[in-house]
């Protein structure tokens, strides 16, 4: 558990979950604040390269067998991350990211930051977005991705939400599987617009104000390119 000194107005996450996708370089997230690091077994090598020790390593440990940590996989893992708690969950009915999210839910964590949910395997990436949408109904989850040399934040829209951001930031919406959106503050406004995975989309829009007001009926993820963490406020209809 990390002891965090919190400057006024800063966001502190209950947990940072690191998944075995394309993990952003340290410069994109070293200033973010979190109390616990949960790492899936496949991401252990990357954290080692960053000289970061997780609090929890969780997964089926299939990614450790080819690890350079030690010739005897599990013993090498325990030796290198001697202070970490290892949860070896061998069941194959859930992915390691799902196991990490379930652990966070069991710990009653409320605010989660995720790294590495996209990249590498496309099927894992798509399923991870589905998990982000599903578990965001129980916890506030923010995923950090990178686009070119910028931060891209991924989060589930609430039914009525205000997003504080900067003018001209790129924003996209992706439904699961469909959602009806209305907006105030976009260059190309949405007015009870039905978005579906097999039909109309809404990507590469831009903020036309420093505050976006969104109304969403259905399940929808927002992708926002912004150097700052987006401030999300639930509003009344």
mmCIF file of C-alpha atoms in Angstrom:
data_model
loop_
_atom_site.group_PDB
_atom_site.id
_atom_site.type_symbol
_atom_site.label_atom_id
_atom_site.label_comp_id
_atom_site.label_asym_id
_atom_site.label_seq_id
_atom_site.Cartn_x
_atom_site.Cartn_y
_atom_site.Cartn_z
ATOM 1 C CA UNK A 1 0.000 0.000 0.000
ATOM 2 C CA UNK A 2 1.420 3.365 -1.066
ATOM 3 C CA UNK A 3 1.166 6.320 1.307
ATOM 4 C CA UNK A 4 0.062 9.296 -0.774
ATOM 5 C CA UNK A 5 0.433 12.965 0.081
ATOM 6 C CA UNK A 6 -2.399 14.606 -1.814
ATOM 7 C CA UNK A 7 -2.185 18.180 -3.095
ATOM 8 C CA UNK A 8 -5.525 19.952 -2.940
ATOM 9 C CA UNK A 9 -7.714 19.262 -5.956
ATOM 10 C CA UNK A 10 -5.736 16.231 -7.178
ATOM 11 C CA UNK A 11 -7.350 12.914 -8.102
ATOM 12 C CA UNK A 12 -6.191 9.887 -6.098
ATOM 13 C CA UNK A 13 -7.114 6.421 -7.351
ATOM 14 C CA UNK A 14 -7.732 3.570 -4.939
ATOM 15 C CA UNK A 15 -5.857 1.260 -7.298
ATOM 16 C CA UNK A 16 -3.743 1.270 -10.435
ATOM 17 C CA UNK A 17 -4.398 -1.881 -12.495
ATOM 18 C CA UNK A 18 -1.641 -2.697 -14.987
ATOM 19 C CA UNK A 19 -2.594 -5.131 -17.768
ATOM 20 C CA UNK A 20 -0.398 -6.912 -20.310
ATOM 21 C CA UNK A 21 -1.204 -4.738 -23.317
ATOM 22 C CA UNK A 22 0.825 -1.797 -24.575
ATOM 23 C CA UNK A 23 1.676 -0.011 -21.347
ATOM 24 C CA UNK A 24 2.395 3.711 -21.822
ATOM 25 C CA UNK A 25 5.922 4.866 -21.072
ATOM 26 C CA UNK A 26 6.433 6.094 -17.541
ATOM 27 C CA UNK A 27 6.394 9.777 -18.517
ATOM 28 C CA UNK A 28 2.648 9.536 -19.219
ATOM 29 C CA UNK A 29 1.642 8.311 -15.754
ATOM 30 C CA UNK A 30 4.456 8.791 -13.235
ATOM 31 C CA UNK A 31 2.774 11.914 -11.829
ATOM 32 C CA UNK A 32 -0.601 10.238 -11.256
ATOM 33 C CA UNK A 33 -1.595 9.317 -7.698
ATOM 34 C CA UNK A 34 -2.791 5.890 -6.530
ATOM 35 C CA UNK A 35 -2.719 3.913 -3.293
ATOM 36 C CA UNK A 36 -2.317 0.330 -4.546
ATOM 37 C CA UNK A 37 -0.770 -1.257 -7.644
ATOM 38 C CA UNK A 38 -2.472 -4.389 -8.986
ATOM 39 C CA UNK A 39 -0.553 -6.089 -11.778
ATOM 40 C CA UNK A 40 -1.653 -8.985 -13.998
ATOM 41 C CA UNK A 41 1.078 -11.593 -14.297
ATOM 42 C CA UNK A 42 1.824 -10.736 -17.913
ATOM 43 C CA UNK A 43 2.612 -7.114 -17.025
ATOM 44 C CA UNK A 44 5.142 -8.025 -14.313
ATOM 45 C CA UNK A 45 8.128 -7.767 -16.660
ATOM 46 C CA UNK A 46 7.174 -4.257 -17.744
ATOM 47 C CA UNK A 47 6.872 -3.067 -14.155
ATOM 48 C CA UNK A 48 10.231 -4.636 -13.429
ATOM 49 C CA UNK A 49 11.705 -2.635 -16.324
ATOM 50 C CA UNK A 50 10.181 0.498 -14.763
ATOM 51 C CA UNK A 51 11.710 -0.487 -11.383
ATOM 52 C CA UNK A 52 8.208 -0.576 -9.898
ATOM 53 C CA UNK A 53 7.051 -3.246 -7.451
ATOM 54 C CA UNK A 54 3.304 -3.958 -7.423
ATOM 55 C CA UNK A 55 1.364 -4.633 -4.248
ATOM 56 C CA UNK A 56 -0.666 -7.417 -5.872
ATOM 57 C CA UNK A 57 0.204 -9.747 -8.775
ATOM 58 C CA UNK A 58 -2.847 -11.612 -10.026
ATOM 59 C CA UNK A 59 -3.656 -14.047 -12.817
ATOM 60 C CA UNK A 60 -3.326 -17.621 -14.011
ATOM 61 C CA UNK A 61 0.466 -17.128 -14.271
ATOM 62 C CA UNK A 62 0.623 -18.506 -17.810
ATOM 63 C CA UNK A 63 2.646 -15.476 -18.924
ATOM 64 C CA UNK A 64 5.315 -16.133 -16.297
ATOM 65 C CA UNK A 65 6.528 -19.422 -17.783
ATOM 66 C CA UNK A 66 8.579 -17.628 -20.444
ATOM 67 C CA UNK A 67 9.684 -14.885 -18.083
ATOM 68 C CA UNK A 68 13.360 -13.893 -17.717
ATOM 69 C CA UNK A 69 12.714 -13.250 -14.024
ATOM 70 C CA UNK A 70 14.015 -16.719 -13.146
ATOM 71 C CA UNK A 71 14.234 -20.170 -14.711
ATOM 72 C CA UNK A 72 11.747 -21.465 -12.144
ATOM 73 C CA UNK A 73 8.873 -19.175 -12.980
ATOM 74 C CA UNK A 74 6.903 -18.791 -9.764
ATOM 75 C CA UNK A 75 9.955 -18.871 -7.505
ATOM 76 C CA UNK A 76 11.553 -16.217 -9.682
ATOM 77 C CA UNK A 77 8.442 -14.080 -9.449
ATOM 78 C CA UNK A 78 8.374 -14.361 -5.661
ATOM 79 C CA UNK A 79 12.088 -13.649 -5.426
ATOM 80 C CA UNK A 80 12.047 -10.553 -7.614
ATOM 81 C CA UNK A 81 8.832 -9.101 -6.168
ATOM 82 C CA UNK A 82 9.422 -10.224 -2.605
ATOM 83 C CA UNK A 83 7.040 -7.675 -1.082
ATOM 84 C CA UNK A 84 4.158 -8.360 -3.491
ATOM 85 C CA UNK A 85 1.196 -10.575 -2.663
ATOM 86 C CA UNK A 86 0.658 -13.138 -5.436
ATOM 87 C CA UNK A 87 -2.837 -14.406 -6.244
ATOM 88 C CA UNK A 88 -2.500 -17.476 -8.490
ATOM 89 C CA UNK A 89 -5.990 -18.042 -9.930
ATOM 90 C CA UNK A 90 -5.793 -20.925 -12.368
ATOM 91 C CA UNK A 91 -9.433 -20.932 -13.558
ATOM 92 C CA UNK A 92 -9.771 -20.188 -17.261
ATOM 93 C CA UNK A 93 -13.289 -18.733 -17.334
ATOM 94 C CA UNK A 94 -12.076 -15.154 -16.888
ATOM 95 C CA UNK A 95 -9.156 -13.130 -18.213
ATOM 96 C CA UNK A 96 -6.430 -11.759 -15.965
ATOM 97 C CA UNK A 97 -7.856 -8.230 -16.328
ATOM 98 C CA UNK A 98 -11.212 -9.594 -15.219
ATOM 99 C CA UNK A 99 -9.546 -11.251 -12.221
ATOM 100 C CA UNK A 100 -7.919 -7.926 -11.309
ATOM 101 C CA UNK A 101 -11.221 -6.047 -11.603
ATOM 102 C CA UNK A 102 -12.974 -8.659 -9.468
ATOM 103 C CA UNK A 103 -10.263 -8.293 -6.827
ATOM 104 C CA UNK A 104 -10.700 -4.503 -6.827
ATOM 105 C CA UNK A 105 -14.461 -4.931 -6.510
ATOM 106 C CA UNK A 106 -14.037 -7.338 -3.582
ATOM 107 C CA UNK A 107 -11.783 -4.801 -1.874
ATOM 108 C CA UNK A 108 -14.563 -2.223 -2.315
ATOM 109 C CA UNK A 109 -12.299 0.123 -4.251
ATOM 110 C CA UNK A 110 -14.268 2.997 -5.739
ATOM 111 C CA UNK A 111 -11.865 4.691 -8.149
ATOM 112 C CA UNK A 112 -9.611 2.721 -10.516
ATOM 113 C CA UNK A 113 -6.971 3.726 -13.070
ATOM 114 C CA UNK A 114 -6.038 1.138 -15.732
ATOM 115 C CA UNK A 115 -2.985 0.865 -17.982
ATOM 116 C CA UNK A 116 -2.321 -1.513 -20.875
ATOM 117 C CA UNK A 117 -5.883 -2.533 -21.724
ATOM 118 C CA UNK A 118 -5.256 -1.933 -25.464
ATOM 119 C CA UNK A 119 -2.481 -2.987 -27.815
ATOM 120 C CA UNK A 120 -0.886 -6.337 -28.623
ATOM 121 C CA UNK A 121 -3.782 -8.801 -29.085
ATOM 122 C CA UNK A 122 -6.824 -7.217 -30.773
ATOM 123 C CA UNK A 123 -9.282 -9.711 -29.265
ATOM 124 C CA UNK A 124 -8.006 -8.979 -25.757
ATOM 125 C CA UNK A 125 -8.269 -5.249 -26.436
ATOM 126 C CA UNK A 126 -11.894 -5.454 -27.565
ATOM 127 C CA UNK A 127 -12.830 -7.663 -24.637
ATOM 128 C CA UNK A 128 -11.032 -5.324 -22.226
ATOM 129 C CA UNK A 129 -13.187 -2.437 -23.449
ATOM 130 C CA UNK A 130 -16.241 -4.591 -22.807
ATOM 131 C CA UNK A 131 -14.966 -5.272 -19.270
ATOM 132 C CA UNK A 132 -14.295 -1.576 -18.689
ATOM 133 C CA UNK A 133 -17.868 -0.766 -19.677
ATOM 134 C CA UNK A 134 -19.330 -3.567 -17.542
ATOM 135 C CA UNK A 135 -17.337 -2.987 -14.350
ATOM 136 C CA UNK A 136 -17.790 0.784 -14.589
ATOM 137 C CA UNK A 137 -21.344 0.158 -13.432
ATOM 138 C CA UNK A 138 -19.849 -0.724 -10.022
ATOM 139 C CA UNK A 139 -16.683 1.407 -9.830
ATOM 140 C CA UNK A 140 -15.390 4.624 -11.362
ATOM 141 C CA UNK A 141 -12.826 3.363 -13.885
ATOM 142 C CA UNK A 142 -10.501 5.468 -16.013
ATOM 143 C CA UNK A 143 -8.191 3.818 -18.553
ATOM 144 C CA UNK A 144 -5.113 5.599 -19.882
ATOM 145 C CA UNK A 145 -3.988 4.904 -23.431
ATOM 146 C CA UNK A 146 -1.587 6.876 -25.619
ATOM 147 C CA UNK A 147 -2.157 8.254 -29.102
ATOM 148 C CA UNK A 148 0.975 9.474 -30.869
ATOM 149 C CA UNK A 149 2.527 11.551 -28.058
ATOM 150 C CA UNK A 150 -0.694 12.396 -26.237
ATOM 151 C CA UNK A 151 -2.731 10.909 -23.421
ATOM 152 C CA UNK A 152 -6.040 9.304 -24.337
ATOM 153 C CA UNK A 153 -8.523 8.665 -21.520
ATOM 154 C CA UNK A 154 -11.245 6.022 -21.812
ATOM 155 C CA UNK A 155 -14.261 5.948 -19.515
ATOM 156 C CA UNK A 156 -17.943 5.029 -19.439
ATOM 157 C CA UNK A 157 -20.475 7.808 -19.841
ATOM 158 C CA UNK A 158 -23.026 8.349 -17.110
ATOM 159 C CA UNK A 159 -26.652 9.056 -17.887
ATOM 160 C CA UNK A 160 -26.081 12.792 -17.383
ATOM 161 C CA UNK A 161 -22.509 14.007 -17.200
ATOM 162 C CA UNK A 162 -20.430 17.160 -17.423
ATOM 163 C CA UNK A 163 -16.826 16.745 -18.605
ATOM 164 C CA UNK A 164 -14.361 19.533 -17.902
ATOM 165 C CA UNK A 165 -11.659 19.555 -20.576
ATOM 166 C CA UNK A 166 -9.935 21.946 -22.979
ATOM 167 C CA UNK A 167 -11.311 23.412 -26.159
ATOM 168 C CA UNK A 168 -10.336 21.540 -29.349
ATOM 169 C CA UNK A 169 -9.553 18.256 -27.538
ATOM 170 C CA UNK A 170 -10.538 15.234 -29.651
ATOM 171 C CA UNK A 171 -13.431 13.172 -28.301
ATOM 172 C CA UNK A 172 -15.002 9.957 -29.618
ATOM 173 C CA UNK A 173 -17.884 7.762 -28.492
ATOM 174 C CA UNK A 174 -18.314 4.004 -28.873
ATOM 175 C CA UNK A 175 -21.584 2.258 -27.878
ATOM 176 C CA UNK A 176 -21.996 -1.173 -26.225
ATOM 177 C CA UNK A 177 -23.922 -2.121 -28.310
ATOM 178 C CA UNK A 178 -26.012 1.021 -28.765
ATOM 179 C CA UNK A 179 -26.633 4.339 -27.056
ATOM 180 C CA UNK A 180 -28.562 7.547 -27.675
ATOM 181 C CA UNK A 181 -26.484 10.689 -27.079
ATOM 182 C CA UNK A 182 -27.199 14.402 -26.837
ATOM 183 C CA UNK A 183 -24.466 16.977 -26.312
ATOM 184 C CA UNK A 184 -23.654 20.597 -25.578
ATOM 185 C CA UNK A 185 -20.136 21.833 -26.229
ATOM 186 C CA UNK A 186 -19.002 19.772 -29.226
ATOM 187 C CA UNK A 187 -18.139 21.187 -32.642
ATOM 188 C CA UNK A 188 -20.533 18.641 -34.194
ATOM 189 C CA UNK A 189 -23.353 18.411 -31.685
ATOM 190 C CA UNK A 190 -25.368 15.259 -31.084
ATOM 191 C CA UNK A 191 -29.127 15.543 -30.670
ATOM 192 C CA UNK A 192 -30.782 12.311 -29.498
ATOM 193 C CA UNK A 193 -28.407 10.593 -31.902
ATOM 194 C CA UNK A 194 -28.609 6.799 -31.935
ATOM 195 C CA UNK A 195 -25.151 5.219 -32.068
ATOM 196 C CA UNK A 196 -24.788 1.510 -32.795
ATOM 197 C CA UNK A 197 -21.863 -0.812 -33.397
ATOM 198 C CA UNK A 198 -23.364 -1.851 -36.728
ATOM 199 C CA UNK A 199 -24.570 1.601 -37.750
ATOM 200 C CA UNK A 200 -23.864 5.253 -37.042
ATOM 201 C CA UNK A 201 -20.709 6.139 -35.117
ATOM 202 C CA UNK A 202 -19.388 9.301 -33.494
ATOM 203 C CA UNK A 203 -15.617 9.476 -33.573
ATOM 204 C CA UNK A 204 -13.032 12.265 -33.923
ATOM 205 C CA UNK A 205 -15.325 15.032 -32.746
ATOM 206 C CA UNK A 206 -13.821 18.014 -30.908
ATOM 207 C CA UNK A 207 -14.632 20.022 -27.836
ATOM 208 C CA UNK A 208 -15.906 23.499 -28.688
ATOM 209 C CA UNK A 209 -15.925 24.593 -25.046
ATOM 210 C CA UNK A 210 -14.131 23.805 -21.803
ATOM 211 C CA UNK A 211 -17.198 22.013 -20.482
ATOM 212 C CA UNK A 212 -19.055 19.249 -22.310
ATOM 213 C CA UNK A 213 -22.594 18.374 -21.213
ATOM 214 C CA UNK A 214 -23.658 14.898 -22.289
ATOM 215 C CA UNK A 215 -26.858 12.921 -21.935
ATOM 216 C CA UNK A 216 -26.561 9.192 -22.600
ATOM 217 C CA UNK A 217 -29.232 6.510 -22.742
ATOM 218 C CA UNK A 218 -27.522 3.135 -23.036
ATOM 219 C CA UNK A 219 -23.946 1.953 -22.592
ATOM 220 C CA UNK A 220 -21.234 4.050 -24.213
ATOM 221 C CA UNK A 221 -17.514 4.606 -23.760
ATOM 222 C CA UNK A 222 -15.884 7.989 -24.263
ATOM 223 C CA UNK A 223 -12.358 8.358 -25.673
ATOM 224 C CA UNK A 224 -10.882 11.777 -24.872
ATOM 225 C CA UNK A 225 -7.439 12.994 -25.914
ATOM 226 C CA UNK A 226 -6.284 15.333 -23.164
ATOM 227 C CA UNK A 227 -3.053 15.997 -21.319
ATOM 228 C CA UNK A 228 -5.032 16.551 -18.109
ATOM 229 C CA UNK A 229 -7.169 13.982 -16.326
ATOM 230 C CA UNK A 230 -10.765 14.723 -17.372
ATOM 231 C CA UNK A 231 -12.927 15.966 -14.532
ATOM 232 C CA UNK A 232 -16.226 14.095 -14.620
ATOM 233 C CA UNK A 233 -19.288 15.422 -12.829
ATOM 234 C CA UNK A 234 -22.614 13.613 -12.637
ATOM 235 C CA UNK A 235 -25.448 16.070 -13.227
ATOM 236 C CA UNK A 236 -29.212 16.053 -12.991
ATOM 237 C CA UNK A 237 -31.200 15.742 -16.198
#
